[in-house]
Amino acid sequence: MKHFLLFVLILGMSVFANAQMYNAVCTGAGESVLLKSSDISVVAEKSRSQQIAGWPKAFSKDEYYMNARGLCLADLDGNGTDEIIFGADTAIYAYKGDGTCLWRTDLQGVAYYPPSCADIDNDGNLEILMYTRAPAGTSTSYFYIFDKNGNIREGFPKSYASTQIIIGSPVIADFDGDRQMEIIVAKFGSSQSKLYVYEPDGSVRSGFPKNVTGRFAVTPSVGYDSKSGQMIDSVIVLNTTAAIYAFDLNGNVLDGFPVQDDNVKFSYQSPLICHTAEKTVIVGASHGNSSIFYSLETNGQFSDGWPVPTAGNAWTYTAPTVGGLGETFDFYMFTQRESEVAIHAMHPDGSYISGFPVPRADLDEGGSEGVTTYMYSTDLSKIYIFGTSISGDTNGEGYVHIFEADSDLTDFHETAESPLRVQGLSFMSAVNLGDVNGNGKLDLVVQSYDQMGEGADSIHVSVFETDYDYNPDYMFGTYKGRNDRCGFVAPFGLDLSVDDVFSDEISIFPNPARDMISVEINVASDLQIVDLSGKTMFSYIGCSEKCDIDVSGLKPGVYFCRIRNNDKVQTVKFVKL
């Protein structure tokens, strides 16, 4: 069965080096035009797989910095179809799937990691968040928030000195259930970095920033589930070259952290917070003299069977991918480039899944330090896995790999249509998954670039369509899984939604409270008072009708009343004055 409605067009002619390049930009009216860029010199268009009409497009690129980790697909106009949002050089763009440019906004600094996207102020409209890094020879980086039309939010951008360069994506989460999203920002320093948490108005959250030792160059993670809209694990994870740090939502370091090893560097690998019905672990990779893949418990101890050494003890900057359909994960997946192994896939106990690791020799072109994305088939019997390559051919074309397997990763193989070809390298990027033309079929959107650190060149955006039915509810579709970049992942079979069985039967008053709260409930239940870090402050067994609770000893702040009846749980927030 053909999986891709694609055909390879073979040009029976030599390619021309240094051909003239054209750069797609938007006019003020949002119209797509072509402007000649005489300072961009690249190879001519060559044989490639056919793409959706209107693509690919090329954009100017910074002399030194390529785009890393991919881009962002989000439905900005609410019509059920994804728009394509990305940075290139000193501008951010939003395009429709037919190649029409919605808007372009100029940036101070260079776009590097992908934008993040969420409704941060609960007004029904998405916002786009993005960092820029200082161009070579300059000293200032910037943090932007845009509305869905590309307008810069009042009070932004925020600027940072060269000692506080931002290398990552913004992380967006609702810490306290008020539907106003907090924004986690980590800033690079040569020997000391900083972890900030901002409120939507740009003010810094109490308890932050936090100083951490070592060089940060990674996107933090937080235990927020955007599907259910709740904080599942009250933990923020940040990696540096020196250590793995874990904080609660008030900025306190968790017991057992930081985790460090003089022979291991944890920066550049964005970790994932992986939650099951039984426990939560932090999954990631490292580089250094003793490079490892790891699963780490929230007490700072490695999980049983971990860490697992990388192949040949070779360095990796891989960002992990995890997945599963039940209440536990079926696989943890890592890629690697500086060895003879391209793809690792393990069970949660650290043992290899049958058929793994996959040697580089089994692929047309080697491993990757991009992000592996995937989607389950609509009947959940198959999984389709997508990754980029570290390599390009002598003509300057890169590779996009497509794999298929049973849902438990057995019968893992590359499809007959793979690899797809894109102009330029896809190294460090990702295959972003969505539906950009609204026909219900999965689309693959890939950024690539012609060269890195070798003078001005071009970024390319390619858009391929598949004949896979689009399955957004069972998809790990972008860098860190979702556009909020939280890095929180649970098996698709695990229900994390708030159970509202008690919703009409619970009341807490007064709220806010100074000394006492009364909890009224019609179903006999166990009750806990927990703080933002998840720490239990009080426990009550068999609360029914009305329970009066003395909260005078609690510090002022936000707390949660967690009520459990058998396997049903309801969490209600209250404020201690």
Coordinates of N, CA and C in Angstrom, one line a residue, residues 187-361:
K187 N 18.0 31.0 31.0 CA 19.0 31.8 30.4 C 20.4 31.3 30.6
F188 N 21.1 31.2 29.5 CA 22.4 30.7 29.3 C 23.4 31.5 30.0
G189 N 24.4 30.9 30.7 CA 25.5 31.6 31.3 C 26.7 30.7 31.1
S190 N 27.9 31.2 31.0 CA 29.1 30.4 30.8 C 29.4 29.5 32.0
S191 N 29.2 30.0 33.2 CA 29.4 29.1 34.4 C 28.2 29.1 35.3
Q192 N 27.3 30.0 35.2 CA 26.0 30.1 36.0 C 24.9 30.5 35.1
S193 N 23.8 29.8 35.2 CA 22.6 30.2 34.4 C 21.4 30.5 35.3
K194 N 20.3 31.0 34.8 CA 19.2 31.4 35.6 C 17.9 30.8 35.1
L195 N 17.0 30.4 36.0 CA 15.7 29.9 35.7 C 14.7 31.0 36.1
Y196 N 13.9 31.5 35.2 CA 12.9 32.5 35.4 C 11.5 31.9 35.2
V197 N 10.5 32.4 36.0 CA 9.1 32.1 35.7 C 8.4 33.4 35.6
Y198 N 7.8 33.7 34.4 CA 7.0 35.0 34.2 C 5.5 34.7 34.3
E199 N 4.8 35.7 34.8 CA 3.4 35.8 34.6 C 3.0 36.3 33.2
P200 N 1.8 36.2 32.8 CA 1.4 36.7 31.4 C 1.7 38.2 31.2
D201 N 1.6 39.0 32.3 CA 1.9 40.4 32.2 C 3.3 40.8 32.1
G202 N 4.2 39.8 32.2 CA 5.6 40.0 32.1 C 6.3 40.2 33.5
S203 N 5.6 40.2 34.5 CA 6.2 40.2 35.9 C 6.8 38.9 36.2
V204 N 7.8 38.9 37.1 CA 8.5 37.7 37.5 C 7.8 37.1 38.7
R205 N 7.5 35.8 38.6 CA 6.8 35.1 39.7 C 7.6 35.1 41.0
S206 N 6.9 35.2 42.1 CA 7.6 35.1 43.4 C 8.4 33.8 43.5
G207 N 9.6 33.9 44.1 CA 10.5 32.8 44.2 C 11.5 32.6 43.1
F208 N 11.4 33.4 42.1 CA 12.3 33.3 40.9 C 12.9 34.7 40.7
P209 N 14.1 34.7 40.0 CA 14.8 33.6 39.3 C 15.6 32.8 40.3
K210 N 16.0 31.6 39.8 CA 16.9 30.7 40.5 C 18.2 30.6 39.8
N211 N 19.3 30.7 40.5 CA 20.6 30.5 39.9 C 20.9 29.0 39.9
V212 N 21.5 28.5 38.8 CA 22.0 27.1 38.7 C 23.4 27.1 38.1
T213 N 24.2 26.1 38.6 CA 25.5 26.0 38.1 C 25.6 25.4 36.8
G214 N 26.5 25.9 36.0 CA 26.8 25.3 34.6 C 26.1 26.0 33.5
R215 N 26.4 25.6 32.3 CA 25.9 26.3 31.1 C 24.6 25.6 30.7
F216 N 23.5 26.4 30.7 CA 22.2 26.0 30.2 C 22.1 26.2 28.7
A217 N 21.7 25.2 28.0 CA 21.3 25.3 26.6 C 20.3 24.3 26.2
V218 N 19.1 24.4 26.8 CA 18.1 23.4 26.7 C 16.7 24.0 27.1
T219 N 15.6 23.4 26.7 CA 14.3 23.8 27.1 C 13.9 23.1 28.4
P220 N 13.6 23.8 29.4 CA 13.1 23.1 30.7 C 11.8 22.3 30.4
S221 N 11.5 21.6 31.4 CA 10.2 20.8 31.4 C 9.4 21.0 32.7
V222 N 8.1 20.9 32.6 CA 7.3 21.1 33.8 C 6.1 20.1 33.7
G223 N 5.6 19.7 34.8 CA 4.6 18.6 34.9 C 3.2 19.0 34.6
Y224 N 3.0 19.8 33.6 CA 1.7 20.3 33.2 C 1.1 19.6 32.0
D225 N -0.1 19.2 32.1 CA -0.8 18.5 31.0 C -1.8 19.4 30.4
S226 N -1.5 19.9 29.2 CA -2.4 20.9 28.5 C -3.7 20.2 28.1
K227 N -3.8 18.9 27.9 CA -5.0 18.3 27.4 C -6.1 18.4 28.5
S228 N -5.7 18.1 29.8 CA -6.6 18.2 30.9 C -6.6 19.6 31.5
G229 N -5.6 20.4 31.2 CA -5.5 21.7 31.8 C -5.2 21.8 33.2
Q230 N -4.4 20.8 33.7 CA -4.0 20.8 35.1 C -2.6 20.4 35.3
M231 N -2.0 20.8 36.4 CA -0.7 20.5 36.8 C -0.7 19.1 37.5
I232 N -0.1 18.1 36.8 CA -0.1 16.7 37.3 C 1.0 16.4 38.2
D233 N 2.2 16.9 37.9 CA 3.4 16.7 38.7 C 4.0 18.1 39.0
S234 N 4.0 18.6 40.2 CA 4.4 19.9 40.5 C 6.0 20.0 40.6
V235 N 6.6 19.9 39.4 CA 8.0 19.8 39.3 C 8.4 20.6 38.0
I236 N 9.5 21.3 38.1 CA 10.2 21.9 37.0 C 11.6 21.3 36.9
V237 N 12.0 20.8 35.7 CA 13.3 20.2 35.5 C 14.1 21.1 34.5
L238 N 15.3 21.3 34.9 CA 16.2 22.1 34.1 C 17.6 21.4 34.1
N239 N 18.2 21.2 32.9 CA 19.5 20.6 32.8 C 20.5 21.6 32.5
T240 N 21.7 21.4 33.0 CA 22.8 22.3 32.6 C 24.0 21.3 32.3
T241 N 25.1 21.9 31.9 CA 26.3 21.1 31.7 C 26.8 20.4 33.0
A242 N 26.4 21.0 34.2 CA 26.9 20.5 35.4 C 26.0 19.5 36.1
A243 N 24.6 19.7 35.9 CA 23.7 18.9 36.7 C 22.3 18.9 36.2
I244 N 21.5 18.0 36.7 CA 20.0 18.0 36.5 C 19.4 18.6 37.7
Y245 N 18.7 19.7 37.5 CA 18.0 20.4 38.6 C 16.5 20.1 38.6
A246 N 15.9 20.0 39.8 CA 14.4 19.8 39.9 C 13.9 20.8 41.0
F247 N 12.9 21.6 40.6 CA 12.4 22.6 41.6 C 10.9 22.3 41.7
D248 N 10.3 22.7 42.8 CA 8.8 22.8 42.9 C 8.4 24.1 42.3
L249 N 7.1 24.4 42.3 CA 6.6 25.5 41.6 C 6.8 26.8 42.3
N250 N 7.3 26.7 43.5 CA 7.7 27.9 44.3 C 9.2 28.2 44.2
G251 N 10.0 27.4 43.4 CA 11.4 27.6 43.2 C 12.3 26.9 44.2
N252 N 11.7 26.0 45.1 CA 12.5 25.2 46.0 C 13.1 24.0 45.4
V253 N 14.4 23.7 45.6 CA 15.0 22.5 45.1 C 14.4 21.3 45.7
L254 N 14.1 20.3 44.9 CA 13.5 19.0 45.4 C 14.6 18.2 46.1
D255 N 14.2 17.4 47.1 CA 15.1 16.5 47.8 C 15.8 15.6 46.8
G256 N 17.1 15.4 46.9 CA 17.8 14.5 46.0 C 18.4 15.2 44.8
F257 N 18.2 16.5 44.6 CA 18.7 17.3 43.5 C 19.6 18.4 44.0
P258 N 20.5 18.9 43.2 CA 20.8 18.5 41.8 C 21.5 17.1 41.7
V259 N 21.3 16.5 40.5 CA 22.0 15.2 40.2 C 23.2 15.6 39.3
Q260 N 24.4 15.1 39.7 CA 25.6 15.5 38.9 C 26.6 14.4 38.9
D261 N 27.4 14.5 37.9 CA 28.5 13.5 37.7 C 29.6 14.3 36.9
D262 N 30.8 14.3 37.4 CA 31.9 15.1 36.7 C 32.2 14.6 35.3
N263 N 31.8 13.4 35.0 CA 32.0 12.8 33.7 C 30.8 12.9 32.7
V264 N 29.8 13.6 33.2 CA 28.5 13.6 32.4 C 28.1 15.1 32.3
K265 N 27.7 15.5 31.1 CA 27.1 16.8 30.9 C 25.7 16.7 30.4
F266 N 24.7 17.4 31.0 CA 23.3 17.1 30.7 C 22.7 18.2 29.9
S267 N 23.5 19.3 29.6 CA 22.9 20.3 28.8 C 22.7 19.9 27.3
Y268 N 21.9 20.7 26.6 CA 21.5 20.5 25.2 C 20.6 19.3 24.9
Q269 N 20.2 18.6 25.9 CA 19.2 17.5 25.7 C 18.0 17.8 26.6
S270 N 16.9 18.3 25.9 CA 15.7 18.7 26.6 C 15.1 17.4 27.2
P271 N 14.9 17.4 28.6 CA 14.3 16.2 29.2 C 12.8 16.1 29.0
L272 N 12.3 14.9 29.3 CA 10.8 14.7 29.3 C 10.4 14.3 30.7
I273 N 9.3 14.8 31.2 CA 8.7 14.3 32.4 C 7.6 13.3 32.1
C274 N 7.8 12.1 32.4 CA 7.0 10.9 32.0 C 6.2 10.4 33.1
H275 N 4.9 10.5 33.0 CA 4.0 10.2 34.1 C 3.2 8.9 33.8
T276 N 3.1 8.0 34.7 CA 2.2 6.8 34.5 C 1.3 6.7 35.8
A277 N 0.5 5.7 35.8 CA -0.4 5.5 36.9 C 0.4 5.2 38.2
E278 N 1.6 4.7 38.1 CA 2.4 4.3 39.2 C 3.4 5.4 39.7
K279 N 4.0 6.1 38.8 CA 5.1 7.0 39.2 C 5.4 8.0 38.1
T280 N 6.3 8.9 38.4 CA 6.8 9.9 37.4 C 8.3 9.8 37.3
V281 N 8.8 9.8 36.1 CA 10.3 9.8 36.0 C 10.7 10.8 35.0
I282 N 12.0 11.2 35.0 CA 12.6 12.2 34.1 C 13.4 11.4 33.2
V283 N 13.2 11.5 31.9 CA 13.9 10.8 30.9 C 14.7 11.7 30.0
G284 N 16.0 11.4 29.8 CA 16.8 12.2 29.0 C 18.1 11.5 28.6
A285 N 19.0 12.3 28.0 CA 20.3 11.8 27.6 C 21.4 12.8 28.0
S286 N 22.6 12.5 27.7 CA 23.7 13.3 28.1 C 24.9 13.2 27.1
H287 N 25.9 14.1 27.3 CA 27.1 13.9 26.6 C 28.2 14.0 27.6
G288 N 29.5 13.9 27.2 CA 30.6 13.9 28.1 C 31.4 12.6 28.0
N289 N 32.3 12.5 29.0 CA 33.2 11.3 29.0 C 32.5 10.0 29.2
S290 N 31.3 10.0 29.9 CA 30.6 8.8 30.2 C 29.1 9.1 29.7
S291 N 28.9 9.2 28.4 CA 27.6 9.6 27.9 C 26.6 8.5 28.2
I292 N 25.3 8.9 28.6 CA 24.3 8.0 29.0 C 22.9 8.4 28.5
F293 N 22.0 7.4 28.5 CA 20.6 7.6 28.4 C 20.1 7.3 29.8
Y294 N 19.1 8.1 30.3 CA 18.7 7.9 31.7 C 17.2 8.0 31.9
S295 N 16.8 7.3 33.0 CA 15.5 7.5 33.6 C 15.7 7.8 35.0
L296 N 15.2 8.9 35.5 CA 15.6 9.4 36.8 C 14.3 9.5 37.6
E297 N 14.3 9.0 38.9 CA 13.1 9.2 39.7 C 13.1 10.6 40.3
T298 N 11.9 11.0 40.8 CA 11.8 12.3 41.3 C 12.4 12.5 42.7
N299 N 13.0 11.5 43.2 CA 13.9 11.6 44.4 C 15.4 11.7 44.1
G300 N 15.7 11.8 42.8 CA 17.1 12.0 42.4 C 17.8 10.7 42.1
Q301 N 17.2 9.6 42.3 CA 17.8 8.3 42.0 C 17.5 7.8 40.7
F302 N 18.5 7.1 40.0 CA 18.2 6.5 38.7 C 17.2 5.4 38.9
S303 N 16.3 5.2 37.9 CA 15.4 4.1 37.9 C 16.1 2.8 37.8
D304 N 15.5 1.7 38.3 CA 16.1 0.4 38.1 C 16.4 0.1 36.6
G305 N 17.6 -0.4 36.3 CA 18.0 -0.7 34.9 C 18.6 0.5 34.2
W306 N 18.7 1.6 34.8 CA 19.2 2.8 34.2 C 20.4 3.4 35.1
P307 N 21.3 4.2 34.6 CA 21.4 4.6 33.2 C 21.9 3.6 32.2
V308 N 21.7 3.8 30.9 CA 22.2 3.0 29.8 C 23.2 3.7 29.1
P309 N 24.4 3.2 28.9 CA 25.5 3.9 28.2 C 25.1 4.1 26.7
T310 N 25.5 5.2 26.1 CA 25.4 5.4 24.7 C 26.2 4.4 23.9
A311 N 25.9 4.2 22.7 CA 26.7 3.2 21.9 C 28.1 3.8 21.7
G312 N 29.1 3.0 22.0 CA 30.5 3.4 21.9 C 30.9 4.6 22.8
N313 N 30.1 4.8 23.8 CA 30.3 5.9 24.7 C 30.4 7.3 24.0
A314 N 29.7 7.3 22.8 CA 29.8 8.5 22.0 C 28.8 9.6 22.5
W315 N 29.2 10.8 22.2 CA 28.3 11.9 22.6 C 27.0 11.9 21.9
T316 N 26.0 12.4 22.5 CA 24.7 12.7 21.9 C 24.1 13.9 22.5
Y317 N 23.4 14.7 21.6 CA 22.6 15.8 22.0 C 21.1 15.5 21.8
T318 N 20.8 14.3 21.8 CA 19.4 13.9 21.4 C 18.4 14.3 22.4
A319 N 17.2 14.7 21.9 CA 16.0 14.9 22.8 C 15.2 13.6 22.7
P320 N 14.8 13.1 23.8 CA 14.2 11.7 23.8 C 12.7 11.8 23.3
T321 N 12.2 10.7 22.9 CA 10.8 10.5 22.6 C 10.3 9.3 23.3
V322 N 9.1 9.4 23.9 CA 8.5 8.3 24.6 C 7.0 8.1 24.1
G323 N 6.5 6.8 24.3 CA 5.1 6.6 23.9 C 4.6 5.3 24.5
G324 N 3.3 5.2 24.5 CA 2.6 4.0 24.9 C 1.1 4.2 24.8
L325 N 0.3 3.1 24.8 CA -1.1 3.2 24.6 C -1.9 2.8 25.8
G326 N -1.3 2.1 26.8 CA -2.0 1.7 28.0 C -1.8 2.7 29.2
E327 N -1.6 2.1 30.3 CA -1.3 3.0 31.5 C 0.2 3.1 31.8
T328 N 1.0 2.4 31.0 CA 2.5 2.5 31.1 C 3.0 2.7 29.8
F329 N 4.3 3.1 29.7 CA 4.9 3.4 28.4 C 5.4 2.1 27.8
D330 N 5.3 2.1 26.4 CA 5.8 1.0 25.7 C 7.2 1.2 25.3
F331 N 7.7 2.4 25.1 CA 9.1 2.6 24.7 C 9.6 4.0 25.1
Y332 N 10.9 4.0 25.3 CA 11.7 5.3 25.3 C 12.6 5.2 24.1
M333 N 12.7 6.3 23.3 CA 13.5 6.2 22.0 C 14.5 7.4 22.1
F334 N 15.7 7.1 21.6 CA 16.8 8.1 21.5 C 17.4 7.9 20.2
T335 N 18.0 8.9 19.6 CA 18.8 8.8 18.4 C 20.2 9.2 18.7
Q336 N 21.1 8.8 17.9 CA 22.6 9.1 18.1 C 23.3 9.2 16.8
R337 N 24.3 10.1 16.8 CA 25.0 10.3 15.5 C 26.4 9.9 15.5
E338 N 27.1 10.1 16.6 CA 28.6 9.8 16.5 C 28.9 8.4 16.9
S339 N 28.2 7.5 16.3 CA 28.5 6.0 16.5 C 28.0 5.3 15.4
E340 N 28.1 3.9 15.4 CA 27.5 3.1 14.4 C 26.0 2.8 14.6
V341 N 25.5 3.3 15.7 CA 24.1 3.1 16.0 C 23.3 4.4 15.7
A342 N 22.1 4.2 15.1 CA 21.3 5.4 14.8 C 20.2 5.6 15.7
I343 N 19.5 4.5 16.1 CA 18.2 4.6 16.9 C 18.3 3.6 18.0
H344 N 18.0 4.0 19.2 CA 17.8 3.2 20.4 C 16.4 3.2 20.8
A345 N 15.8 2.1 21.2 CA 14.5 2.0 21.8 C 14.5 1.0 22.9
M346 N 14.1 1.4 24.1 CA 14.1 0.6 25.3 C 12.8 0.5 25.9
H347 N 12.6 -0.6 26.7 CA 11.5 -0.7 27.6 C 11.7 0.3 28.8
P348 N 10.7 0.6 29.6 CA 10.9 1.5 30.7 C 11.9 0.9 31.7
D349 N 12.2 -0.4 31.7 CA 13.1 -1.0 32.6 C 14.6 -0.9 32.1
G350 N 14.8 -0.3 31.0 CA 16.1 -0.1 30.4 C 16.6 -1.2 29.5
S351 N 15.8 -2.3 29.3 CA 16.2 -3.3 28.4 C 15.8 -2.9 27.0
Y352 N 16.6 -3.4 26.0 CA 16.3 -3.0 24.6 C 15.0 -3.8 24.1
I353 N 14.2 -3.1 23.3 CA 13.1 -3.7 22.6 C 13.7 -4.6 21.5
S354 N 13.1 -5.7 21.2 CA 13.6 -6.6 20.1 C 13.7 -5.8 18.8
G355 N 14.8 -6.0 18.1 CA 15.1 -5.3 16.9 C 15.9 -4.0 17.0
F356 N 16.2 -3.6 18.3 CA 16.9 -2.4 18.5 C 18.2 -2.8 19.3
P357 N 19.2 -1.9 19.2 CA 19.3 -0.7 18.5 C 19.4 -0.9 16.9
V358 N 19.1 0.1 16.2 CA 19.1 0.1 14.7 C 20.5 0.7 14.2
P359 N 21.3 -0.1 13.5 CA 22.6 0.4 13.0 C 22.4 1.5 12.0
R360 N 23.3 2.4 11.9 CA 23.3 3.4 10.9 C 23.3 2.8 9.5
A361 N 24.0 1.7 9.4 CA 24.1 1.1 8.1 C 22.8 0.6 7.5

